[in-house]
Short mmCIF file of C-alpha atoms in Angstrom, two decimals:
data_model
loop_
_atom_site.label_atom_id
_atom_site.label_comp_id
_atom_site.label_asym_id
_atom_site.label_seq_id
_atom_site.Cartn_x
_atom_site.Cartn_y
_atom_site.Cartn_z
CA PRO A 1 -48.87 73.12 45.42
CA VAL A 2 -46.49 75.80 44.70
CA LEU A 3 -48.62 77.94 46.82
CA ALA A 4 -48.54 75.44 49.66
CA PHE A 5 -44.74 75.44 49.12
CA ALA A 6 -44.10 79.14 48.87
CA ILE A 7 -45.90 79.82 52.24
CA ARG A 8 -43.43 77.82 54.46
CA HIS A 9 -40.44 78.72 52.07
CA LEU A 10 -41.38 82.54 52.47
CA GLY A 11 -42.36 82.40 55.95
CA ALA A 12 -45.94 83.75 55.01
CA VAL A 13 -48.54 84.04 57.64
CA ALA A 14 -51.19 82.77 55.13
CA GLY A 15 -51.84 82.21 51.40
CA VAL A 16 -55.03 82.39 49.14
CA GLU A 17 -55.67 80.25 46.33
CA VAL A 18 -58.51 81.43 43.63
CA THR A 19 -59.60 78.37 42.12
CA ALA A 20 -62.57 75.71 41.17
CA SER A 21 -60.31 73.17 41.61
CA HIS A 22 -62.10 69.90 39.97
CA ASN A 23 -65.28 71.38 39.96
CA PRO A 24 -67.18 73.12 37.20
CA PRO A 25 -66.64 77.09 36.37
CA ARG A 26 -69.52 78.02 38.11
CA ASP A 27 -67.88 76.58 41.73
CA ASN A 28 -65.25 79.01 41.30
CA GLY A 29 -63.83 79.95 45.07
CA TYR A 30 -60.75 79.80 47.02
CA LYS A 31 -58.90 77.99 49.45
CA VAL A 32 -56.90 79.47 52.63
CA TYR A 33 -53.88 78.32 53.95
CA LEU A 34 -52.14 79.59 57.34
CA GLY A 35 -48.72 79.83 58.34
CA ASP A 36 -47.92 76.18 58.82
CA GLY A 37 -48.50 75.79 54.78
CA SER A 38 -51.89 73.53 55.72
CA GLN A 39 -55.14 74.70 54.63
CA ILE A 40 -57.60 76.06 57.39
CA VAL A 41 -59.57 74.32 59.88
CA PRO A 42 -62.10 75.14 62.71
CA PRO A 43 -62.06 77.87 64.01
CA ALA A 44 -60.16 79.98 61.74
CA ASP A 45 -62.76 79.09 58.95
CA THR A 46 -65.80 80.43 61.09
CA ASP A 47 -63.59 83.72 62.12
CA ILE A 48 -63.27 84.41 58.19
CA ALA A 49 -66.62 84.06 57.50
CA ALA A 50 -67.81 86.08 60.17
CA GLU A 51 -65.23 88.96 58.96
CA ILE A 52 -66.87 88.31 55.27
CA ALA A 53 -70.34 88.45 56.90
CA ALA A 54 -69.89 91.97 58.66
CA VAL A 55 -68.66 93.62 55.46
CA PRO A 56 -72.22 95.35 54.52
CA SER A 57 -71.56 96.12 51.01
CA LEU A 58 -68.27 95.64 48.62
CA THR A 59 -68.78 99.31 47.83
CA THR A 60 -67.55 100.11 51.31
CA VAL A 61 -64.33 97.99 51.10
CA ARG A 62 -61.38 100.17 49.75
CA ARG A 63 -59.29 98.62 46.78
CA PRO A 64 -55.42 99.16 47.32
CA THR A 65 -53.40 100.20 44.27
CA GLU A 66 -50.20 99.21 46.15
CA GLY A 67 -48.72 97.19 49.10
CA TRP A 68 -47.98 93.94 47.53
CA ASP A 69 -44.80 92.35 45.69
CA THR A 70 -45.37 90.15 42.73
CA LEU A 71 -43.08 87.26 42.89
CA ASP A 72 -40.51 86.25 40.14
CA ASP A 73 -39.80 82.47 39.34
CA SER A 74 -37.50 81.94 42.40
CA VAL A 75 -40.21 80.50 44.38
CA LEU A 76 -40.97 78.20 41.51
CA ASP A 77 -37.35 77.30 40.87
CA ALA A 78 -37.07 76.38 44.85
CA TYR A 79 -39.96 74.37 44.46
CA LEU A 80 -38.68 72.29 41.49
CA ALA A 81 -35.33 71.74 43.26
CA ARG A 82 -37.19 70.63 45.98
CA THR A 83 -39.10 67.78 43.78
CA ASP A 84 -36.00 66.12 43.30
CA ALA A 85 -35.65 64.83 47.25
CA VAL A 86 -38.90 62.80 46.92
CA LEU A 87 -36.90 60.26 44.38
CA ALA A 88 -34.34 57.75 45.08
CA LYS A 89 -30.91 58.94 43.96
CA ASP A 90 -30.06 56.86 40.94
CA SER A 91 -33.32 54.99 40.64
CA PRO A 92 -34.49 54.18 37.41
CA ARG A 93 -36.22 56.76 35.06
CA THR A 94 -37.53 54.92 32.02
CA ALA A 95 -41.13 54.86 31.98
CA ARG A 96 -42.89 56.63 29.39
CA THR A 97 -46.11 58.75 30.44
CA VAL A 98 -49.02 60.65 28.49
CA TYR A 99 -50.13 63.69 30.73
CA THR A 100 -52.95 65.46 30.49
CA ALA A 101 -53.27 68.77 32.83
CA MET A 102 -56.98 69.03 32.21
CA HIS A 103 -57.34 72.38 31.12
CA GLY A 104 -55.48 73.74 34.32
CA VAL A 105 -52.12 75.08 35.41
CA GLY A 106 -49.86 71.93 35.88
CA LYS A 107 -48.60 71.69 32.47
CA ASP A 108 -45.16 73.79 32.50
CA VAL A 109 -44.26 73.01 36.25
CA LEU A 110 -44.99 68.86 35.72
CA LEU A 111 -42.94 69.03 32.54
CA ALA A 112 -40.46 71.03 34.30
CA ALA A 113 -40.02 68.31 37.09
CA PHE A 114 -40.05 65.45 34.90
CA ALA A 115 -37.19 67.01 32.77
CA ARG A 116 -35.12 67.83 36.10
CA ALA A 117 -35.57 64.33 37.22
CA GLY A 118 -34.39 62.70 33.71
CA PHE A 119 -37.86 60.83 32.52
CA PRO A 120 -38.81 60.82 29.04
CA GLU A 121 -40.85 63.85 28.13
CA PRO A 122 -44.69 62.88 28.82
CA ALA A 123 -46.59 63.13 25.86
CA LEU A 124 -49.24 65.84 25.95
CA VAL A 125 -53.00 65.81 25.74
CA THR A 126 -52.81 69.19 23.79
CA GLU A 127 -56.58 69.47 23.70
CA GLN A 128 -56.32 69.89 27.31
CA ALA A 129 -52.63 71.12 27.98
CA GLU A 130 -53.35 74.64 28.35
CA PRO A 131 -55.31 76.51 30.98
CA ASP A 132 -58.49 77.40 29.98
CA PRO A 133 -61.42 78.34 32.44
CA ASP A 134 -64.53 77.17 30.72
CA PHE A 135 -63.11 73.56 30.72
CA PRO A 136 -64.46 72.90 27.05
CA THR A 137 -63.39 69.34 26.56
CA VAL A 138 -65.03 68.15 29.84
CA ALA A 139 -68.23 68.14 31.63
CA PHE A 140 -66.22 68.32 34.75
CA PRO A 141 -62.67 68.67 34.95
CA ASN A 142 -62.08 65.87 37.35
CA PRO A 143 -60.19 62.60 36.26
CA GLU A 144 -62.50 60.46 38.37
CA GLU A 145 -65.74 61.76 36.18
CA PRO A 146 -66.91 59.51 33.49
CA GLY A 147 -65.56 60.63 29.94
CA ALA A 148 -62.91 63.36 31.53
CA MET A 149 -60.05 60.80 30.80
CA ASP A 150 -61.18 59.69 27.33
CA LEU A 151 -58.93 62.15 25.13
CA ALA A 152 -55.87 60.92 27.40
CA PHE A 153 -56.89 57.44 26.55
CA ALA A 154 -57.10 58.00 22.92
CA LYS A 155 -53.70 59.96 23.27
CA ALA A 156 -52.13 56.86 24.61
CA ARG A 157 -53.57 54.58 21.92
CA ALA A 158 -51.85 56.68 19.32
CA THR A 159 -48.70 57.02 20.95
CA THR A 160 -45.55 55.20 19.65
CA PRO A 161 -43.43 54.00 21.50
CA ALA A 162 -46.48 52.90 23.87
CA PRO A 163 -46.64 54.85 27.03
CA ASP A 164 -46.41 53.10 30.33
CA LEU A 165 -49.00 55.13 32.06
CA ILE A 166 -51.33 57.99 31.84
CA ILE A 167 -50.80 60.61 34.19
CA ALA A 168 -53.54 63.63 34.83
CA ASN A 169 -53.51 66.70 37.07
CA ASP A 170 -56.97 68.14 38.00
CA PRO A 171 -56.84 71.92 37.35
CA ASP A 172 -54.95 73.27 40.31
CA ALA A 173 -52.58 70.37 40.05
CA ASP A 174 -53.03 69.03 43.48
CA ARG A 175 -54.56 65.76 42.31
CA CYS A 176 -52.72 63.30 40.55
CA ALA A 177 -54.61 60.64 38.36
CA VAL A 178 -53.35 57.25 37.14
CA ALA A 179 -54.22 55.02 34.47
CA VAL A 180 -52.47 51.65 33.43
CA LYS A 181 -52.94 49.08 30.17
CA ASP A 182 -54.77 46.48 32.11
CA GLY A 183 -54.01 43.70 29.51
CA GLN A 184 -57.51 43.15 28.19
CA ASP A 185 -58.87 43.77 24.84
CA GLY A 186 -59.75 47.30 23.85
CA GLN A 187 -63.00 48.41 22.51
CA ASP A 188 -61.35 48.30 18.96
CA GLY A 189 -60.30 44.72 19.57
CA GLN A 190 -56.85 45.18 19.96
CA ASP A 191 -54.84 43.11 22.45
CA GLY A 192 -54.04 45.03 25.53
CA ASP A 193 -55.54 48.25 24.47
CA ASP A 194 -57.75 48.87 27.26
CA TRP A 195 -56.63 51.59 29.71
CA ARG A 196 -58.25 52.08 33.24
CA MET A 197 -57.89 54.73 35.87
CA LEU A 198 -56.65 53.59 38.82
CA ARG A 199 -58.64 54.13 41.91
CA GLY A 200 -57.38 56.82 44.37
CA ASP A 201 -57.13 53.92 47.13
CA GLU A 202 -54.87 51.88 44.80
CA VAL A 203 -52.52 54.72 43.72
CA GLY A 204 -52.43 55.30 47.61
CA ALA A 205 -51.42 51.84 48.57
CA LEU A 206 -48.66 51.53 45.70
CA LEU A 207 -46.80 54.94 46.81
CA ALA A 208 -47.26 53.54 50.41
CA ALA A 209 -45.53 50.24 49.18
CA HIS A 210 -42.77 52.13 47.19
CA LEU A 211 -41.99 54.28 50.18
CA VAL A 212 -41.77 51.52 52.65
CA ARG A 213 -39.53 49.64 50.18
CA ARG A 214 -37.19 52.53 50.13
CA GLY A 215 -37.18 52.73 54.23
CA ALA A 216 -39.15 55.68 54.46
CA THR A 217 -39.71 56.16 58.39
CA GLY A 218 -42.77 58.61 60.00
CA THR A 219 -46.58 58.43 60.18
CA PHE A 220 -48.51 57.07 57.24
CA ALA A 221 -52.02 58.82 57.38
CA GLU A 222 -55.18 59.01 55.51
CA SER A 223 -59.13 59.78 55.85
CA ILE A 224 -61.17 57.73 57.24
CA VAL A 225 -63.22 57.09 53.78
CA SER A 226 -59.60 55.89 52.46
CA SER A 227 -58.96 52.23 52.04
CA SER A 228 -57.96 50.24 55.35
CA LEU A 229 -55.24 48.69 53.10
CA LEU A 230 -52.81 51.59 54.26
CA GLY A 231 -52.93 50.44 57.63
CA ARG A 232 -52.24 47.05 57.16
CA ILE A 233 -49.05 48.18 55.15
CA ALA A 234 -48.03 50.71 57.95
CA GLU A 235 -48.48 47.92 60.51
CA LYS A 236 -46.63 45.06 58.88
CA ALA A 237 -43.74 47.98 58.15
CA GLY A 238 -43.96 48.95 62.08
CA LEU A 239 -44.85 52.53 61.07
CA PRO A 240 -47.44 54.46 62.86
CA HIS A 241 -50.69 55.00 61.19
CA VAL A 242 -53.71 57.19 61.85
CA GLU A 243 -56.96 58.10 60.14
CA THR A 244 -58.42 61.79 60.17
CA LEU A 245 -61.41 63.70 59.05
CA THR A 246 -61.70 64.03 55.30
CA GLY A 247 -59.72 66.37 53.55
CA PHE A 248 -55.89 67.07 53.84
CA LYS A 249 -56.42 70.19 56.14
CA TRP A 250 -56.60 67.30 58.26
CA ILE A 251 -54.29 64.86 57.13
CA ALA A 252 -51.78 67.30 56.86
CA ARG A 253 -51.72 67.87 60.48
CA ALA A 254 -51.23 64.02 61.45
CA GLU A 255 -48.17 64.15 64.15
CA GLY A 256 -44.96 62.99 62.52
CA LEU A 257 -46.34 62.92 58.79
CA ARG A 258 -44.21 61.20 56.38
CA TYR A 259 -46.96 60.48 54.09
CA GLY A 260 -50.61 60.77 53.52
CA TYR A 261 -53.46 60.11 51.04
CA GLU A 262 -57.05 60.28 50.36
CA GLU A 263 -59.31 58.37 47.93
CA ALA A 264 -60.12 61.62 45.99
CA LEU A 265 -56.55 61.36 44.30
CA GLY A 266 -54.86 63.28 46.62
CA TYR A 267 -51.40 62.45 47.86
CA CYS A 268 -48.74 64.13 50.18
CA VAL A 269 -45.36 62.49 49.65
CA ASP A 270 -42.87 65.33 50.75
CA PRO A 271 -44.90 66.91 53.91
CA ASP A 272 -41.99 69.11 54.74
CA GLY A 273 -42.04 71.13 51.46
CA VAL A 274 -45.66 71.10 50.70
CA ARG A 275 -47.85 69.96 53.66
CA ASP A 276 -50.98 69.46 51.48
CA LYS A 277 -51.80 66.97 48.43
CA ASP A 278 -49.19 67.59 45.38
CA GLY A 279 -49.94 66.08 42.10
CA ILE A 280 -46.40 67.23 40.74
CA THR A 281 -44.34 65.08 43.29
CA ALA A 282 -47.05 62.43 43.35
CA ALA A 283 -46.56 62.21 39.58
CA LEU A 284 -42.85 61.78 39.77
CA LEU A 285 -43.08 59.00 42.60
CA ILE A 286 -45.63 56.84 40.53
CA THR A 287 -43.46 57.29 37.50
CA GLU A 288 -40.37 56.23 39.53
CA LEU A 289 -42.27 53.17 40.76
CA ALA A 290 -43.35 52.25 37.37
CA SER A 291 -39.78 52.61 36.12
CA GLN A 292 -38.30 50.48 38.84
CA LEU A 293 -41.03 47.91 38.24
CA LYS A 294 -40.36 48.10 34.45
CA GLU A 295 -36.56 47.16 35.02
CA GLU A 296 -38.02 44.12 36.83
CA GLY A 297 -40.36 43.50 33.91
CA ARG A 298 -43.30 43.98 36.10
CA THR A 299 -46.17 46.55 36.25
CA LEU A 300 -48.08 48.61 38.96
CA LEU A 301 -51.03 45.88 38.43
CA ASP A 302 -48.43 43.18 39.21
CA LEU A 303 -47.56 44.97 42.60
CA LEU A 304 -51.31 45.79 43.65
CA ASP A 305 -51.45 41.65 42.99
CA ASP A 306 -49.05 41.15 45.35
CA LEU A 307 -50.30 43.53 47.71
CA ALA A 308 -53.62 41.60 47.59
CA VAL A 309 -52.33 38.43 48.35
CA GLU A 310 -50.25 39.90 51.28
CA HIS A 311 -52.81 41.66 52.75
CA GLY A 312 -56.20 40.54 51.08
CA LEU A 313 -58.02 42.15 48.50
CA HIS A 314 -59.10 45.59 49.48
CA ALA A 315 -61.85 46.36 46.83
CA THR A 316 -63.45 50.03 47.04
CA ASP A 317 -66.13 51.75 45.36
CA GLN A 318 -68.41 54.86 45.82
CA LEU A 319 -72.29 55.66 45.60
CA SER A 320 -71.98 59.34 44.66
CA VAL A 321 -75.30 61.14 44.05
CA ARG A 322 -75.61 64.78 43.03
CA VAL A 323 -78.36 67.02 43.81
CA GLU A 324 -79.94 70.18 42.80
CA ASP A 325 -81.80 70.68 45.95
CA LEU A 326 -79.60 70.21 49.28
CA SER A 327 -82.51 69.43 51.46
CA LEU A 328 -82.40 65.95 49.46
CA ILE A 329 -79.31 65.22 51.25
CA THR A 330 -80.48 66.30 54.39
CA ALA A 331 -83.43 64.04 54.28
CA ALA A 332 -81.06 61.18 53.27
CA MET A 333 -78.92 61.58 56.52
CA ARG A 334 -82.14 62.15 58.64
CA ARG A 335 -83.80 58.90 57.16
CA LEU A 336 -80.82 56.72 57.75
CA ARG A 337 -80.61 57.93 61.38
CA GLU A 338 -84.15 57.39 62.19
CA GLN A 339 -84.56 53.85 60.12
CA PRO A 340 -80.83 52.45 60.55
CA PRO A 341 -80.21 49.48 58.23
CA THR A 342 -79.38 46.34 59.92
CA GLN A 343 -77.61 44.60 57.09
CA LEU A 344 -76.31 45.28 53.75
CA ALA A 345 -75.60 42.68 51.10
CA GLY A 346 -76.56 39.99 53.71
CA LEU A 347 -73.98 41.17 55.71
CA PRO A 348 -75.07 42.05 59.48
CA ILE A 349 -73.99 45.54 60.61
CA THR A 350 -72.14 45.11 63.62
CA ARG A 351 -71.44 48.39 64.78
CA THR A 352 -72.87 51.89 63.63
CA ASP A 353 -70.88 55.29 64.37
CA ASP A 354 -72.63 58.10 64.27
CA LEU A 355 -69.44 60.59 63.43
CA THR A 356 -71.54 63.84 64.72
CA GLN A 357 -70.82 62.73 68.15
CA GLY A 358 -66.79 62.58 67.51
CA THR A 359 -64.45 59.55 68.39
CA ASP A 360 -61.82 58.98 70.61
CA THR A 361 -59.54 60.14 67.70
CA LEU A 362 -61.86 62.33 65.59
CA PRO A 363 -63.73 65.49 66.30
CA PRO A 364 -67.50 65.78 65.36
CA THR A 365 -68.38 65.53 61.61
CA ASP A 366 -71.54 65.04 59.68
CA GLY A 367 -71.17 61.40 58.83
CA LEU A 368 -72.12 57.83 59.56
CA ARG A 369 -69.79 54.75 59.58
CA TYR A 370 -71.21 51.14 59.36
CA THR A 371 -68.96 48.10 60.15
CA LEU A 372 -69.88 44.89 58.44
CA ASP A 373 -67.88 41.62 58.48
CA GLY A 374 -65.39 42.10 56.08
CA ALA A 375 -67.03 45.39 54.95
CA ARG A 376 -67.32 48.97 55.70
CA VAL A 377 -69.32 51.98 54.53
CA ILE A 378 -69.13 55.55 55.35
CA VAL A 379 -71.91 57.93 54.30
CA ARG A 380 -71.56 61.76 54.39
CA PRO A 381 -72.45 65.00 52.52
CA SER A 382 -69.70 66.21 50.33
CA GLY A 383 -67.74 69.13 51.59
CA THR A 384 -67.31 70.78 48.35
CA GLU A 385 -70.08 69.56 46.20
CA PRO A 386 -73.83 69.22 46.16
CA LYS A 387 -73.34 65.53 46.81
CA LEU A 388 -74.23 62.61 49.09
CA LYS A 389 -70.96 60.46 49.10
CA CYS A 390 -71.17 56.73 50.33
CA TYR A 391 -67.68 55.28 50.56
CA LEU A 392 -67.43 51.40 50.43
CA GLU A 393 -65.02 48.86 51.12
CA VAL A 394 -64.88 44.77 51.26
CA VAL A 395 -61.96 42.95 52.22
CA VAL A 396 -61.79 39.31 50.61
CA PRO A 397 -58.79 37.12 51.73
CA VAL A 398 -56.35 35.53 49.25
CA ALA A 399 -54.33 32.76 49.77
CA ALA A 400 -52.54 32.84 46.39
CA HIS A 401 -52.46 34.59 43.21
CA ALA A 402 -54.33 32.15 41.22
CA ASP A 403 -57.24 32.99 43.80
CA LEU A 404 -57.26 36.69 42.88
CA PRO A 405 -59.94 36.25 39.67
CA GLY A 406 -62.37 34.62 42.13
CA ALA A 407 -61.64 37.11 44.83
CA ARG A 408 -62.59 39.96 42.47
CA ALA A 409 -65.52 38.42 41.39
CA GLN A 410 -66.73 38.00 44.71
CA ALA A 411 -65.77 41.65 45.94
CA THR A 412 -67.66 43.32 42.93
CA VAL A 413 -70.80 41.12 43.60
CA LEU A 414 -70.39 42.45 47.14
CA LEU A 415 -69.95 46.22 46.68
CA GLU A 416 -73.10 46.12 44.11
CA SER A 417 -75.20 44.71 46.41
CA ILE A 418 -74.21 47.21 48.98
CA LYS A 419 -74.62 50.17 46.88
CA ARG A 420 -78.22 48.74 46.05
CA ASP A 421 -78.92 48.01 49.46
CA LEU A 422 -77.45 51.17 50.79
CA SER A 423 -79.34 53.28 48.04
CA THR A 424 -82.68 51.91 49.22
CA ALA A 425 -81.96 52.76 52.89
CA ALA A 426 -81.17 56.18 52.08
CA GLY A 427 -83.77 56.77 49.87
CA ILE A 428 -81.93 57.81 47.10
#
């Protein structure tokens, strides 16, 4: 996030970040930003690829010994000064957190931002606090992956006084994961000891509701694979809402952007400062919300319940298949196009959009979107990993808080059934 900020702050024409992001070390690569501070989109990507392809051998590329300046901490200081602006003046700053940097670079910047804001100092997951490109404690340094948050959960259970939430960044600190106590019995039998990750869609809705409550104006944007709940929140608040293709390179370009998010733990809460997802400012904002709710004797889960009663329970899930042979993904997409399903989980498919054709509001992309009565499914190859990703959402009306357990049970059954039928249809 500091790089994306620095481009606009310094008036640079481009920025390059070397990173494996939330992927294994072997996936190390780089991100490219242009002068507006957002990630590249076509045709810049193909133009860059053509220049790379034109190099016959690295031995022909001169390695310069001068021609650059090494920045001091003034850019970081300017970024940190900007983080103050995402919080409301005189808002509560009482929520206690456990924090993991997931072997990445976020720790020092996040701790500095929290200290400036006046939040209690986060308790660190020390095993994952320092940068380590081998990511030794996790198979994948992605908070969404099974097991990645285990050390953070253990730290939270061992911390006194008990934390209100767990915050995790991915290694390059542009993603922000949030975990909360769900009040159920934990594995060791202690009451309320069971911590769980909030889905990216849940955090996305919480931040949106918080910004609306604070009187934010401007466009609320999300990727097409994220929950439709954001649109309902924006509509009720009388705010513009747009859907974009997957990735912040598209979300960041939404006209009049005030807030943007994607389900893969990415949130843009200060688009004038960082025109990309930012795991530091998102962590500040969710901790402010947790503090405000704490002062009211409530939690993030209570607010999620309120949103479900107000707008319907929007339950999301994902069917994600990692492959060694990329042709399996191509075959699955071809099968879905040649033998399209007519129903999933007993729900008839009322509309199928082949996104390779583009739509009135979206440029072409390799994907399929199925609209069902009370549900939506999108299937697409991942743009950053060898995965086929299927994004599922069901919406169950809720009349009152007492109806929430039944609605959640219904949603769980539907999502599992859709997953099963979709897997069969795709042959994966």
